[in-house]
């Protein structure tokens, strides 16, 4: 891609269309393969396919719930509603959901190009920044993962916020334009809370390229200048929206108990090391993974100190060079400022960093590189040619890496196998890979990775899933201790109790199995299968009334299962409640009209009632 000097006004009118077409084409080449990917168990089930409020499509109850709470304790109602809309249009066909992500990513890339070109008047640096957004491998996670709709949707509203701000600054600072700016920004916050630092970013843009204060170097001379104090006050309403969004996010996280408490020094160490790692991966995107673990005990002190020294040195350098190269200062603080909300100072996960967190911060680095390179080549034809060749080569290499990186998001097994290869053995990835193998029926491999995870730590979920895998292998004696350990680790978890009950029942320990089922039901009374299973155990002990009560509860939770009506009818017959039994058998026959055994059972019970009432047998 050629990168000429700053005389962008001489670019032909078709150039912008060419850039837009190039962006769409490269995104299609890189991410088109994702249209054949499915939903991942990695959050897609929680956010979309397995979410009872989202999967059915748009509904009043679903939209209302999106504004009150959020999946996994995250408040981003607009993203949730966008998933509902996809489900309304495409159902649970994952291709449509992936297509929406691609369209949003393309719109964000094109919008960024247009906004930067309008702000700076320079075509090719703007095009290069937009291209890096479109193709960089660090952004694969945001586009190829359905659950990260939050990134591409908030990214689009982020670009629209910049466009609205530019309109407010350039075309009249009216109340209507400011309200439009606030509205678009609010929609972005409702897509993902990471936009909370945007008001401060707008102050950076006031410095360069808008030149509303300070040096106009590299930017357009404004019609009038404002003081920094005035410009800061101008952003206060937007800052108020950010504060409100932070409060809603924290309240939602606390309500769902997703805030992860880690020692302050460990969090500070991660917050200093992560930006340097992001920098490394931005310029050398090798070893990208779906999960980056925090070392046990946190990062070593030497890494924290070296990271702090590097960040400080770069910050001092861009401040010193701010008048000669204001784009370096803006690009660097764009990177740091938009990264702050994701640095783990308040954490909801165990990872040190995530590729998706660079979706917007990397734009700042791209601005510094693109404008810095353009300035170096501005006065030399040879340099411009060299820069064009280097830019083209970099684009080809980055796009190629992105194509390969996208393949790793095909399914959970590929994602976590690759992550394990990149990051080495660690608790989270071992468990995630084991769960994926478990779901695929590869039980021996799943059990192996569950045991590897135990070398790093334990959790109730891990113990429970390992117990389930062993039980599916008919190793009930080995499974039972893991279920018991899962209960010890989380006394309020109902699932391990029910799984323990099922294993105990299969081994003939009916009394303890009943006790565990009843404990599980007390913790979560809305699982029909548990009522059905405990009813069978109670019936075998002759406790018919208790068994009948649990079967009725099963039917209340799900009245569409013929087998439950049939089992209830059989118990009612044993209790000599013939009329009720007939009603249940008739309901079972209605649900399964082709089941001859149900019809025969109904005929037999009707015959019993006739014999007891003294009525003659009907003639054929």
Coordinates of C-alpha atoms in Angstrom, one line a residue:
X1 CA 0.0 0.0 0.0
X2 CA 1.6 3.3 -1.1
X3 CA 2.0 5.9 1.7
X4 CA 2.6 9.3 0.1
X5 CA 3.2 12.5 2.0
X6 CA 0.6 14.7 3.7
X7 CA -0.8 16.3 0.5
X8 CA -3.9 14.1 0.8
X9 CA -6.1 16.6 -0.9
X10 CA -4.6 15.5 -4.2
X11 CA -5.7 12.0 -3.8
X12 CA -8.3 11.0 -6.5
X13 CA -11.9 10.7 -5.5
X14 CA -12.0 7.0 -6.3
X15 CA -9.2 6.3 -3.8
X16 CA -11.5 6.2 -0.8
X17 CA -13.8 3.7 -2.5
X18 CA -10.7 1.6 -3.4
X19 CA -9.6 1.6 0.3
X20 CA -13.1 0.6 1.4
X21 CA -13.3 -2.2 -1.1
X22 CA -9.8 -3.4 -0.1
X23 CA -10.8 -3.5 3.6
X24 CA -14.0 -5.5 2.8
X25 CA -12.0 -7.9 0.6
X26 CA -9.3 -8.6 3.1
X27 CA -11.8 -9.1 5.9
X28 CA -13.7 -11.6 3.7
X29 CA -10.5 -13.5 2.9
X30 CA -9.4 -13.7 6.5
X31 CA -12.7 -14.3 8.3
X32 CA -14.9 -15.8 5.6
X33 CA -13.9 -19.3 6.9
X34 CA -15.6 -18.5 10.2
X35 CA -19.0 -18.8 8.5
X36 CA -18.5 -22.5 8.7
X37 CA -17.6 -22.4 12.4
X38 CA -20.2 -23.3 15.1
X39 CA -20.9 -22.0 18.5
X40 CA -18.2 -22.6 21.1
X41 CA -18.8 -24.0 24.5
X42 CA -16.4 -21.2 25.6
X43 CA -19.1 -18.6 26.6
X44 CA -21.2 -18.9 23.4
X45 CA -23.6 -21.2 25.3
X46 CA -23.8 -18.8 28.2
X47 CA -24.2 -15.7 26.0
X48 CA -26.2 -17.0 23.1
X49 CA -27.1 -20.6 22.2
X50 CA -27.7 -21.8 25.8
X51 CA -29.1 -18.6 27.1
X52 CA -32.9 -19.0 27.7
X53 CA -33.5 -15.3 27.3
X54 CA -31.4 -14.9 24.1
X55 CA -31.9 -18.1 22.1
X56 CA -35.6 -17.7 21.5
X57 CA -35.1 -14.3 19.8
X58 CA -36.4 -10.8 20.6
X59 CA -38.8 -10.6 23.5
X60 CA -40.0 -8.0 25.9
X61 CA -38.8 -10.1 28.8
X62 CA -35.4 -10.7 27.2
X63 CA -34.8 -7.0 26.5
X64 CA -35.9 -6.0 30.0
X65 CA -33.6 -8.6 31.5
X66 CA -30.7 -7.4 29.4
X67 CA -30.9 -4.0 31.1
X68 CA -31.2 -5.4 34.6
X69 CA -28.5 -8.1 34.5
X70 CA -26.1 -9.7 32.1
X71 CA -24.6 -13.1 31.2
X72 CA -21.7 -14.0 33.6
X73 CA -22.2 -10.7 35.5
X74 CA -21.4 -8.4 32.6
X75 CA -23.6 -5.4 31.8
X76 CA -23.7 -4.8 28.1
X77 CA -27.4 -4.8 27.2
X78 CA -27.0 -3.6 23.6
X79 CA -24.7 -6.5 22.8
X80 CA -27.2 -9.0 24.3
X81 CA -30.0 -7.5 22.3
X82 CA -28.0 -7.8 19.1
X83 CA -27.6 -11.5 19.9
X84 CA -31.4 -11.7 20.4
X85 CA -31.9 -10.1 17.0
X86 CA -29.5 -12.6 15.4
X87 CA -31.5 -15.4 17.0
X88 CA -34.7 -13.9 15.7
X89 CA -33.3 -13.8 12.1
X90 CA -31.0 -16.8 11.9
X91 CA -32.2 -18.9 14.8
X92 CA -29.3 -21.0 16.2
X93 CA -27.5 -21.2 12.8
X94 CA -24.1 -20.0 13.8
X95 CA -23.3 -18.8 10.3
X96 CA -25.6 -15.9 10.6
X97 CA -24.1 -14.9 14.0
X98 CA -20.6 -15.0 12.5
X99 CA -21.7 -13.0 9.5
X100 CA -23.0 -10.2 11.8
X101 CA -19.6 -10.1 13.4
X102 CA -17.9 -9.8 10.0
X103 CA -20.2 -7.0 8.9
X104 CA -19.7 -5.0 12.1
X105 CA -15.9 -5.4 11.9
X106 CA -15.9 -4.3 8.2
X107 CA -18.1 -1.3 9.1
X108 CA -15.8 -0.3 12.0
X109 CA -12.7 -0.6 9.8
X110 CA -14.2 1.5 7.0
X111 CA -15.6 4.0 9.5
X112 CA -12.2 4.4 11.2
X113 CA -10.6 5.2 7.8
X114 CA -13.2 7.8 7.0
X115 CA -13.0 9.5 10.4
X116 CA -9.2 9.6 10.5
X117 CA -9.0 10.9 6.9
X118 CA -11.5 13.6 7.7
X119 CA -9.7 14.6 11.0
X120 CA -6.2 14.7 9.5
X121 CA -6.8 15.3 5.8
X122 CA -4.4 12.4 5.0
X123 CA -5.6 9.5 3.0
X124 CA -2.9 6.8 3.2
X125 CA -1.9 6.9 6.9
X126 CA -5.6 6.7 7.6
X127 CA -5.9 3.8 5.3
X128 CA -3.0 2.0 6.9
X129 CA -4.4 2.4 10.4
X130 CA -7.8 1.0 9.2
X131 CA -6.1 -1.9 7.4
X132 CA -4.2 -2.8 10.6
X133 CA -7.5 -2.8 12.5
X134 CA -9.0 -5.0 9.8
X135 CA -6.3 -7.6 9.5
X136 CA -4.2 -7.8 12.6
X137 CA -4.1 -11.3 14.1
X138 CA -4.7 -9.9 17.6
X139 CA -8.2 -9.0 16.5
X140 CA -9.2 -12.5 15.4
X141 CA -10.6 -13.3 18.8
X142 CA -12.9 -10.3 18.6
X143 CA -14.3 -11.2 15.2
X144 CA -14.2 -15.0 15.0
X145 CA -15.7 -15.6 18.5
X146 CA -19.4 -15.0 18.5
X147 CA -19.5 -14.0 22.2
X148 CA -17.2 -11.1 21.4
X149 CA -19.9 -9.3 19.6
X150 CA -19.2 -6.8 22.3
X151 CA -15.9 -5.8 20.7
X152 CA -17.1 -5.3 17.2
X153 CA -20.4 -3.6 18.2
X154 CA -18.7 -1.2 20.7
X155 CA -16.0 -0.6 18.1
X156 CA -18.6 0.6 15.6
X157 CA -20.2 2.9 18.1
X158 CA -16.7 4.1 19.1
X159 CA -16.0 5.1 15.6
X160 CA -19.4 6.7 15.3
X161 CA -18.6 8.6 18.6
X162 CA -15.5 10.0 17.0
X163 CA -17.5 11.0 13.9
X164 CA -20.1 12.7 16.0
X165 CA -17.4 14.5 17.9
X166 CA -15.8 15.7 14.7
X167 CA -19.1 17.0 13.5
X168 CA -19.6 18.8 16.7
X169 CA -16.2 20.4 16.6
X170 CA -16.1 21.2 12.8
X171 CA -19.7 22.0 11.9
X172 CA -21.0 23.9 14.9
X173 CA -21.0 23.2 18.6
X174 CA -24.8 23.1 19.0
X175 CA -26.8 21.3 21.7
X176 CA -28.3 19.0 19.1
X177 CA -24.9 17.9 17.9
X178 CA -23.7 17.4 21.5
X179 CA -26.8 15.3 22.3
X180 CA -26.1 13.2 19.3
X181 CA -22.6 12.7 20.5
X182 CA -23.8 11.7 24.0
X183 CA -26.3 9.3 22.5
X184 CA -23.9 7.5 20.3
X185 CA -21.4 7.3 23.2
X186 CA -24.0 5.9 25.5
X187 CA -24.9 3.2 22.9
X188 CA -21.2 2.3 22.8
X189 CA -21.1 2.0 26.6
X190 CA -24.1 -0.3 26.5
X191 CA -22.3 -2.5 24.0
X192 CA -19.1 -2.8 26.2
X193 CA -18.0 -0.9 29.2
X194 CA -14.4 -0.6 28.0
X195 CA -15.3 2.7 26.3
X196 CA -15.4 4.5 29.6
X197 CA -12.1 6.3 28.9
X198 CA -13.3 7.8 25.6
X199 CA -13.9 11.3 27.1
X200 CA -10.2 11.5 27.9
X201 CA -9.4 10.2 24.4
X202 CA -11.4 13.1 22.9
X203 CA -9.1 15.5 24.9
X204 CA -6.1 13.8 23.1
X205 CA -7.8 14.4 19.8
X206 CA -8.3 18.0 20.7
X207 CA -4.5 18.3 20.9
X208 CA -3.9 16.4 17.7
X209 CA -5.1 16.4 15.0
X210 CA -8.0 18.8 15.8
X211 CA -5.5 21.3 17.4
X212 CA -8.1 22.9 19.6
X213 CA -5.3 23.6 22.1
X214 CA -1.5 23.3 22.0
X215 CA 0.5 22.9 18.8
X216 CA -1.4 22.5 15.5
X217 CA 1.5 20.6 14.0
X218 CA 0.2 17.9 11.7
X219 CA -3.4 19.0 12.2
X220 CA -5.7 21.6 10.8
X221 CA -5.7 25.1 12.2
X222 CA -9.1 25.5 14.0
X223 CA -11.4 28.5 13.6
X224 CA -10.9 29.2 17.3
X225 CA -8.9 27.8 20.2
X226 CA -10.1 26.9 23.6
X227 CA -8.3 26.5 26.9
X228 CA -7.6 23.0 28.2
X229 CA -9.8 23.8 31.2
X230 CA -12.7 24.7 28.9
X231 CA -12.2 21.6 26.9
X232 CA -12.2 19.4 30.0
X233 CA -15.4 20.9 31.3
X234 CA -16.9 20.3 27.8
X235 CA -16.3 16.5 28.4
X236 CA -18.0 16.4 31.8
X237 CA -21.4 15.1 30.6
X238 CA -19.7 12.3 28.7
X239 CA -17.6 11.6 31.7
X240 CA -20.8 11.3 33.8
X241 CA -22.0 8.7 31.4
X242 CA -18.7 6.8 31.9
X243 CA -19.1 6.9 35.7
X244 CA -22.7 5.7 35.5
X245 CA -21.6 2.8 33.3
X246 CA -18.8 1.9 35.7
X247 CA -21.3 1.8 38.6
X248 CA -23.7 -0.4 36.7
X249 CA -20.9 -2.7 35.7
X250 CA -19.6 -3.1 39.2
X251 CA -23.1 -3.6 40.7
X252 CA -23.9 -6.3 38.1
X253 CA -20.6 -8.1 38.8
X254 CA -21.1 -8.0 42.5
X255 CA -24.6 -9.2 42.2
X256 CA -23.4 -12.2 40.2
X257 CA -20.3 -12.8 42.4
X258 CA -17.9 -12.6 39.4
X259 CA -15.4 -10.2 40.9
X260 CA -12.2 -12.2 41.5
X261 CA -10.2 -11.1 44.5
X262 CA -6.5 -11.1 44.0
X263 CA -3.7 -9.5 46.0
X264 CA -3.2 -5.9 45.2
X265 CA 0.5 -6.3 44.4
X266 CA -0.3 -9.2 42.0
X267 CA -2.9 -7.0 40.2
X268 CA -0.5 -4.1 40.0
X269 CA 2.3 -6.3 38.6
X270 CA -0.1 -7.7 35.9
X271 CA -1.2 -4.2 35.0
X272 CA 2.4 -3.2 34.4
X273 CA 3.5 -6.3 32.5
X274 CA 0.5 -6.7 30.3
X275 CA 0.9 -3.5 28.2
X276 CA 4.5 -4.5 27.4
X277 CA 3.2 -8.0 26.3
X278 CA 0.6 -6.3 24.2
X279 CA 3.2 -4.2 22.5
X280 CA 5.3 -7.3 21.8
X281 CA 2.4 -9.1 20.2
X282 CA 1.3 -6.0 18.3
X283 CA 4.7 -5.9 16.5
X284 CA 5.4 -9.7 16.5
X285 CA 2.0 -11.5 16.8
X286 CA 3.5 -15.0 17.4
X287 CA 2.1 -17.2 20.1
X288 CA -1.4 -15.8 20.3
X289 CA -3.7 -17.9 22.5
X290 CA -7.3 -18.1 23.8
X291 CA -6.0 -17.7 27.4
X292 CA -2.9 -16.2 28.9
X293 CA -2.4 -17.5 32.5
X294 CA -1.0 -15.4 35.3
X295 CA 2.1 -17.2 36.7
X296 CA 1.6 -18.8 40.1
X297 CA 2.3 -16.1 42.6
X298 CA 2.2 -13.4 40.0
X299 CA 4.8 -12.1 37.6
X300 CA 8.4 -12.0 38.9
X301 CA 9.7 -8.7 40.3
X302 CA 12.3 -8.2 37.5
X303 CA 9.6 -8.3 34.8
X304 CA 7.5 -5.8 36.7
X305 CA 10.4 -3.4 37.1
X306 CA 11.6 -3.8 33.5
X307 CA 8.0 -3.2 32.2
X308 CA 7.7 -0.1 34.4
X309 CA 11.0 1.2 33.1
X310 CA 10.0 0.7 29.5
X311 CA 6.6 2.3 29.8
X312 CA 8.1 5.2 31.7
X313 CA 10.8 5.7 29.0
X314 CA 8.4 5.7 26.1
X315 CA 6.0 8.0 28.0
X316 CA 8.9 10.5 28.6
X317 CA 10.0 10.3 25.0
X318 CA 6.6 11.0 23.5
X319 CA 6.1 13.9 25.8
X320 CA 9.5 15.4 24.9
X321 CA 8.8 15.0 21.2
X322 CA 5.1 16.2 21.4
X323 CA 5.6 19.4 19.5
X324 CA 7.6 17.9 16.6
X325 CA 5.6 14.6 16.5
X326 CA 2.2 15.1 18.3
X327 CA 0.8 11.9 16.7
X328 CA 3.3 9.9 18.8
X329 CA 1.9 11.3 22.0
X330 CA -1.7 10.8 20.9
X331 CA -1.0 7.3 19.7
X332 CA 0.8 6.2 22.8
X333 CA -1.7 7.6 25.3
X334 CA -4.6 6.3 23.1
X335 CA -3.0 2.9 23.6
X336 CA -2.5 3.2 27.3
X337 CA -5.7 5.1 28.0
X338 CA -8.1 2.7 26.3
X339 CA -6.2 -0.3 27.8
X340 CA -6.6 0.8 31.4
X341 CA -10.1 -0.7 31.9
X342 CA -8.7 -4.2 30.9
X343 CA -5.5 -4.2 32.9
X344 CA -6.9 -6.3 35.8
X345 CA -7.0 -3.8 38.5
X346 CA -10.5 -5.0 39.1
X347 CA -10.6 -8.5 37.7
X348 CA -13.4 -10.9 36.8
X349 CA -11.2 -13.7 35.4
X350 CA -7.9 -15.5 36.0
X351 CA -6.1 -14.4 32.8
X352 CA -3.3 -11.9 32.6
X353 CA -4.4 -10.5 29.3
X354 CA -6.6 -11.2 26.2
X355 CA -6.2 -10.6 22.5
X356 CA -9.7 -9.0 22.4
X357 CA -8.6 -6.3 24.8
X358 CA -6.4 -4.8 22.0
X359 CA -9.3 -4.2 19.6
X360 CA -9.3 -0.4 20.2
X361 CA -6.0 0.2 22.0
X362 CA -4.0 -1.0 19.0
X363 CA -5.4 1.8 16.9
X364 CA -3.3 4.2 18.9
X365 CA -0.1 2.2 18.2
X366 CA -1.1 2.1 14.5
X367 CA -1.6 5.9 14.4
X368 CA 1.9 6.4 15.8
X369 CA 3.5 4.0 13.3
X370 CA 1.5 5.1 10.3
X371 CA 2.0 8.9 10.8
X372 CA 5.6 8.4 11.9
X373 CA 6.4 6.4 8.8
X374 CA 4.6 8.9 6.6
X375 CA 6.6 11.8 8.0
X376 CA 9.9 9.9 7.5
X377 CA 9.1 9.3 3.9
X378 CA 7.4 12.7 3.2
X379 CA 10.4 14.4 1.4
X380 CA 11.9 11.5 -0.4
X381 CA 10.6 9.5 -3.4
X382 CA 12.9 6.6 -2.6
X383 CA 11.7 6.5 1.0
X384 CA 8.1 6.6 -0.1
X385 CA 8.7 3.7 -2.4
X386 CA 10.5 1.7 0.3
X387 CA 7.8 2.5 2.8
X388 CA 5.1 1.3 0.3
X389 CA 6.9 -2.0 -0.2
X390 CA 7.4 -2.5 3.5
X391 CA 3.8 -1.7 4.2
X392 CA 2.6 -4.1 1.5
X393 CA 4.8 -6.9 2.9
X394 CA 3.6 -6.3 6.4
X395 CA 0.0 -6.4 5.3
X396 CA 0.5 -9.7 3.5
X397 CA 2.3 -11.2 6.5
X398 CA -0.2 -10.0 9.0
X399 CA -3.2 -11.1 6.9
X400 CA -1.6 -14.6 6.5
X401 CA -1.0 -14.9 10.2
X402 CA -4.7 -13.8 10.8
X403 CA -5.9 -16.5 8.4
X404 CA -4.0 -19.2 10.4
X405 CA -5.1 -17.7 13.7
X406 CA -8.7 -17.8 12.7
X407 CA -8.6 -21.5 12.1
X408 CA -7.8 -22.1 15.7
X409 CA -11.3 -20.7 16.6
X410 CA -13.0 -23.4 14.6
X411 CA -14.1 -25.4 17.7
X412 CA -13.2 -25.7 21.4
X413 CA -10.8 -28.6 20.9
X414 CA -8.7 -26.7 18.3
X415 CA -8.8 -23.5 20.4
X416 CA -7.6 -25.1 23.6
X417 CA -5.2 -27.5 22.1
X418 CA -3.5 -24.6 20.4
X419 CA -3.6 -22.5 23.6
X420 CA -2.0 -25.3 25.5
X421 CA 0.7 -25.6 22.9
X422 CA 1.4 -21.9 23.1
X423 CA 1.1 -21.2 26.9
X424 CA 2.2 -24.6 28.3
X425 CA 0.3 -26.5 30.9
X426 CA -1.9 -24.4 33.2
X427 CA -5.0 -24.9 35.2
X428 CA -7.5 -23.0 33.0
X429 CA -6.5 -24.4 29.6
X430 CA -6.1 -28.0 30.9
X431 CA -9.7 -27.8 32.2
X432 CA -11.1 -26.1 29.1
X433 CA -9.4 -28.7 26.8
X434 CA -10.6 -31.6 29.0
X435 CA -14.2 -30.2 28.9
X436 CA -14.0 -30.0 25.1
X437 CA -12.7 -33.5 24.8
X438 CA -15.3 -34.7 27.3
X439 CA -18.1 -33.1 25.2
X440 CA -16.7 -34.8 22.1
X441 CA -16.8 -38.2 23.8
X442 CA -13.1 -38.6 24.0
X443 CA -13.2 -39.6 27.6
X444 CA -9.7 -41.2 28.1
X445 CA -8.1 -38.0 26.8
X446 CA -10.5 -35.8 28.9
X447 CA -9.7 -37.7 32.1
X448 CA -5.9 -37.3 31.4
X449 CA -6.2 -33.5 31.0
X450 CA -8.5 -33.3 34.1
X451 CA -5.7 -35.0 36.1
X452 CA -3.1 -32.7 34.7
X453 CA -5.2 -29.7 35.8
X454 CA -5.2 -31.2 39.3
X455 CA -1.4 -30.6 39.3
X456 CA -2.2 -26.9 39.2
X457 CA -5.2 -26.6 41.5
X458 CA -8.7 -27.7 42.0
X459 CA -12.3 -26.4 41.9
X460 CA -15.7 -27.8 42.4
X461 CA -16.4 -27.7 38.7
X462 CA -13.2 -29.6 37.8
X463 CA -14.0 -32.3 40.4
X464 CA -17.5 -32.7 39.2
X465 CA -16.6 -32.9 35.6
X466 CA -13.9 -35.4 36.3
X467 CA -16.4 -37.5 38.2
X468 CA -18.9 -37.4 35.3
X469 CA -16.2 -38.5 32.9
X470 CA -15.3 -41.4 35.1
X471 CA -18.9 -42.3 35.6
X472 CA -19.5 -42.3 31.8
X473 CA -16.6 -44.8 31.7
X474 CA -18.5 -47.0 34.2
X475 CA -15.8 -46.3 36.8
X476 CA -18.3 -45.4 39.5
X477 CA -16.0 -46.3 42.5
X478 CA -13.4 -43.8 41.2
X479 CA -16.0 -41.2 40.4
X480 CA -17.7 -41.0 43.8
X481 CA -14.7 -39.5 45.7
X482 CA -14.5 -36.7 43.1
X483 CA -18.2 -35.9 43.5
X484 CA -17.8 -35.8 47.3
X485 CA -14.8 -33.4 46.9
X486 CA -16.8 -31.2 44.5
X487 CA -19.4 -30.9 47.2
X488 CA -16.8 -30.0 49.9
X489 CA -15.4 -27.3 47.6
X490 CA -18.8 -25.7 47.0
X491 CA -21.5 -26.6 49.5
X492 CA -24.1 -24.7 47.5
X493 CA -23.5 -26.5 44.2
X494 CA -26.5 -28.8 43.5
X495 CA -25.1 -30.6 40.4
X496 CA -22.4 -32.6 42.2
X497 CA -24.9 -33.8 44.8
X498 CA -27.2 -35.0 42.1
X499 CA -24.3 -36.7 40.2
X500 CA -23.2 -38.4 43.5
X501 CA -26.7 -39.5 44.1
X502 CA -26.9 -41.1 40.6
X503 CA -23.6 -42.9 41.2
X504 CA -24.7 -44.1 44.6
X505 CA -28.0 -45.3 43.3
X506 CA -26.3 -47.3 40.5
X507 CA -24.2 -49.0 43.2
X508 CA -27.2 -49.9 45.3
X509 CA -26.8 -47.3 48.1
X510 CA -30.4 -46.2 47.9
X511 CA -30.6 -44.4 51.3
X512 CA -27.7 -42.1 50.7
X513 CA -28.6 -41.6 47.1
X514 CA -32.1 -40.4 48.2
X515 CA -30.5 -38.1 50.7
X516 CA -28.2 -36.5 48.1
X517 CA -31.0 -36.1 45.6
X518 CA -33.2 -34.4 48.2
X519 CA -30.3 -32.1 49.1
X520 CA -29.7 -31.2 45.4
X521 CA -33.5 -30.5 45.0
X522 CA -33.5 -28.3 48.0
X523 CA -30.7 -26.2 46.5
X524 CA -32.3 -26.2 43.0
X525 CA -35.9 -27.5 42.9
X526 CA -36.3 -26.8 39.1
X527 CA -34.5 -29.8 37.6
X528 CA -37.2 -32.3 36.6
X529 CA -34.7 -35.1 36.1
X530 CA -33.7 -35.1 39.7
X531 CA -37.3 -35.4 40.9
X532 CA -37.8 -38.2 38.4
X533 CA -34.8 -40.1 39.6
X534 CA -35.5 -39.8 43.3
X535 CA -39.1 -40.9 42.7
X536 CA -37.8 -44.2 41.3
X537 CA -35.6 -44.8 44.4
X538 CA -38.5 -43.8 46.7
X539 CA -40.8 -46.2 44.9
X540 CA -38.5 -49.1 45.2
X541 CA -38.5 -48.5 49.0
X542 CA -42.3 -48.5 49.0
X543 CA -42.6 -44.8 49.8
X544 CA -45.3 -44.3 47.2
X545 CA -46.7 -41.0 48.3
X546 CA -43.3 -39.3 48.3
X547 CA -42.5 -40.9 44.9
X548 CA -45.8 -39.7 43.5
X549 CA -45.3 -36.2 44.8
X550 CA -41.9 -36.0 43.0
X551 CA -43.3 -37.3 39.8
X552 CA -46.0 -34.7 39.9
X553 CA -43.3 -32.0 40.4
X554 CA -41.5 -33.4 37.4
X555 CA -44.7 -33.1 35.3
X556 CA -45.2 -29.5 36.5
X557 CA -41.7 -28.6 35.4
X558 CA -42.1 -30.4 32.0
X559 CA -45.5 -31.9 31.1
X560 CA -44.4 -33.1 27.7
X561 CA -42.6 -36.3 28.6
X562 CA -44.8 -39.4 28.2
X563 CA -42.5 -41.6 30.3
X564 CA -43.1 -39.5 33.4
X565 CA -46.9 -39.7 33.0
X566 CA -46.6 -43.5 32.5
X567 CA -44.4 -43.9 35.6
X568 CA -46.8 -41.8 37.6
X569 CA -49.7 -43.9 36.3
X570 CA -47.9 -47.1 37.4
X571 CA -47.4 -45.8 40.9
X572 CA -51.0 -44.7 41.1
X573 CA -52.1 -48.2 40.1
X574 CA -49.9 -49.6 42.9
X575 CA -51.7 -47.2 45.3
X576 CA -55.1 -48.3 44.0
X577 CA -55.8 -44.9 42.6
X578 CA -57.2 -46.2 39.3
X579 CA -59.0 -43.2 38.0
X580 CA -56.0 -41.0 38.4
X581 CA -53.8 -43.7 36.8
X582 CA -56.1 -43.8 33.7
X583 CA -55.9 -40.0 33.3
X584 CA -52.1 -40.2 33.4
X585 CA -52.0 -43.1 30.9
X586 CA -54.3 -41.2 28.6
X587 CA -52.0 -38.2 28.7
X588 CA -49.0 -40.5 28.0
X589 CA -50.8 -41.9 24.9
X590 CA -51.6 -38.5 23.7
X591 CA -47.9 -37.6 23.8
X592 CA -46.7 -40.8 22.3
X593 CA -49.7 -42.2 20.2
X594 CA -47.5 -44.7 18.4
X595 CA -46.3 -46.4 21.6
X596 CA -48.3 -49.7 21.7
X597 CA -47.1 -50.5 25.2
X598 CA -48.7 -47.4 26.6
X599 CA -52.0 -48.3 24.9
X600 CA -51.8 -51.8 26.3
X601 CA -51.1 -50.5 29.8
X602 CA -54.1 -48.1 29.5
X603 CA -56.4 -50.9 28.3
X604 CA -55.2 -53.0 31.3
X605 CA -56.0 -50.3 33.8
X606 CA -59.4 -49.6 32.2
X607 CA -60.1 -53.4 32.5
X608 CA -59.1 -53.3 36.2
X609 CA -61.6 -50.4 36.8
X610 CA -64.3 -52.3 35.0
X611 CA -63.7 -55.5 37.0
X612 CA -63.8 -53.6 40.2
X613 CA -67.0 -51.8 39.3
X614 CA -68.7 -55.0 38.2
X615 CA -69.3 -53.7 34.7
X616 CA -69.3 -56.3 31.9
X617 CA -66.3 -56.5 29.6
X618 CA -67.1 -54.7 26.3
X619 CA -67.7 -57.0 23.3
X620 CA -65.3 -56.8 20.4

